[in-house]
CSV table of C-alpha atoms in Angstrom, one decimal:
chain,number,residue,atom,x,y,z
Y,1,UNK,CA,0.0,0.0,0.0
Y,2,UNK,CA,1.1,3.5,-1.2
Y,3,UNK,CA,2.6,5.7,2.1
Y,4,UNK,CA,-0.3,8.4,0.8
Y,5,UNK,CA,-3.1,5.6,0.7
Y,6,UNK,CA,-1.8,4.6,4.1
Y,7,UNK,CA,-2.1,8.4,5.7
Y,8,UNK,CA,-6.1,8.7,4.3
Y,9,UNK,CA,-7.0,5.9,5.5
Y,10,UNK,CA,-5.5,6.7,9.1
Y,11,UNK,CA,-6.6,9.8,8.7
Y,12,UNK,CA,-10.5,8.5,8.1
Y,13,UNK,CA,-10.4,6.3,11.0
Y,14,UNK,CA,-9.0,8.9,13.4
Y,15,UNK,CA,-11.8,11.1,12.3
Y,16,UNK,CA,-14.7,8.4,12.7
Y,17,UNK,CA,-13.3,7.7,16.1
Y,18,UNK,CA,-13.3,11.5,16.9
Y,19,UNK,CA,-16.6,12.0,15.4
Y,20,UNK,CA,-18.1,8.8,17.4
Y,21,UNK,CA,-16.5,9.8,20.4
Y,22,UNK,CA,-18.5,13.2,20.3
Y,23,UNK,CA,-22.2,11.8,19.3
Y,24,UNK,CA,-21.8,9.0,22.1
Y,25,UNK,CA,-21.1,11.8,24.7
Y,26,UNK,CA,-24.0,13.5,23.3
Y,27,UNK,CA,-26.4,11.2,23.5
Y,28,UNK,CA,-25.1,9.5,27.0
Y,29,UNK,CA,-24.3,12.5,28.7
Y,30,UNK,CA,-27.2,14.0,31.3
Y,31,UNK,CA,-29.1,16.8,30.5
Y,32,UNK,CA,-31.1,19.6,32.6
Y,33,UNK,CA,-34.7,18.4,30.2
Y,34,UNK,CA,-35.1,15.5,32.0
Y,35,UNK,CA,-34.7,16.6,35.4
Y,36,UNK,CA,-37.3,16.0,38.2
Y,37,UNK,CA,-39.0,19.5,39.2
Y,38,UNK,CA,-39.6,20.5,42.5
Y,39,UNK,CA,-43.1,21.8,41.9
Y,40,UNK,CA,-46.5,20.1,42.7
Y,41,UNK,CA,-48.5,19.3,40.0
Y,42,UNK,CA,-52.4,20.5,40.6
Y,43,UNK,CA,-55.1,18.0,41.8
Y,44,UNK,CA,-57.2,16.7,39.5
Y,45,UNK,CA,-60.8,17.2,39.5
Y,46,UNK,CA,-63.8,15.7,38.1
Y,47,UNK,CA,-67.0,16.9,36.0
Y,48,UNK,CA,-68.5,18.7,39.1
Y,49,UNK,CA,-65.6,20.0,40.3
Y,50,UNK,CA,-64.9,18.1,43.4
Y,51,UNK,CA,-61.0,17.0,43.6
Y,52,UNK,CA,-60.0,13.7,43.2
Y,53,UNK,CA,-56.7,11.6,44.7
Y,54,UNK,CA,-53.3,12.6,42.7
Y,55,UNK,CA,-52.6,10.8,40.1
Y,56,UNK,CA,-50.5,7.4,41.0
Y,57,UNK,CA,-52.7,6.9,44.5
Y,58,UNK,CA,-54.9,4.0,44.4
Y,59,UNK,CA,-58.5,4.7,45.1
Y,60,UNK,CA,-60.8,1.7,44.9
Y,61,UNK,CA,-63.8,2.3,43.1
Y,62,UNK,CA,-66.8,2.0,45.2
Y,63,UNK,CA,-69.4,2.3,41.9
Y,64,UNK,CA,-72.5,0.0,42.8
Y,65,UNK,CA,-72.4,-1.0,38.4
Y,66,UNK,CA,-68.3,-2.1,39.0
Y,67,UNK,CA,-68.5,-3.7,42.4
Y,68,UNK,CA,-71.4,-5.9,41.0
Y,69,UNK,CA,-68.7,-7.2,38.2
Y,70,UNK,CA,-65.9,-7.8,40.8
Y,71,UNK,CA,-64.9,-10.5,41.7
Y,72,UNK,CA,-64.3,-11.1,45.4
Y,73,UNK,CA,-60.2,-11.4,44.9
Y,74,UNK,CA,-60.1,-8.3,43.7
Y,75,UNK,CA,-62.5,-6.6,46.1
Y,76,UNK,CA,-60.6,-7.8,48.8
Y,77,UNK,CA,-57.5,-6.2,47.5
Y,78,UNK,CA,-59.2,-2.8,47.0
Y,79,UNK,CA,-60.5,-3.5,50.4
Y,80,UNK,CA,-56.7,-3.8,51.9
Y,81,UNK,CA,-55.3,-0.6,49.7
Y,82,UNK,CA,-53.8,-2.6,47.5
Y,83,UNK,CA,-53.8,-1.7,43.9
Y,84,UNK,CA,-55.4,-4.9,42.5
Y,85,UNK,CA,-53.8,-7.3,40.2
Y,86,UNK,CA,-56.4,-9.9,40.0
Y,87,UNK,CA,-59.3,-9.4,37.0
């Protein structure tokens, strides 16, 4: 191989290894977007305007129309707090 040949093509892979180097710290490196704020998010509210738990909280639903489709697993998880897992 030709000493010229020889420097381009050193050349080339120093500069994809460079040019590698900088897009992997871009993408791996931690950014300010996706840092958790400090401020609370409002409550949510229904239809008539009466607040409702924050979103994440479990709160069984007590609906005479659902509890008649339940089935008594998963009563008695909504019964111990639990978020249920049972159909």
């Amino acid at each position: 191989m030709k000493p010229m040949r020889k420097a381009v093509v050193a050349a080339a892979l120093v500069a994809s290894t460079l040019t590698g180097g900088a897009i992997g710290a871009a993408v791996f490196a931690g950014s300010s977007a996706g840092a958790q704020t400090s401020s609370t998010p409002a409550p949510a509210t229904t239809d008539n305007g009466s607040a409702t738990v924050a979103p994440g909280t479990f709160h069984s639903n007590e609906d005479p129309a659902h509890e008649a489709t339940e089935s008594p697993a998963r009563e008695a998880q909504e019964d111990a707090g639990q978020r249920p897992t049972v159909p």
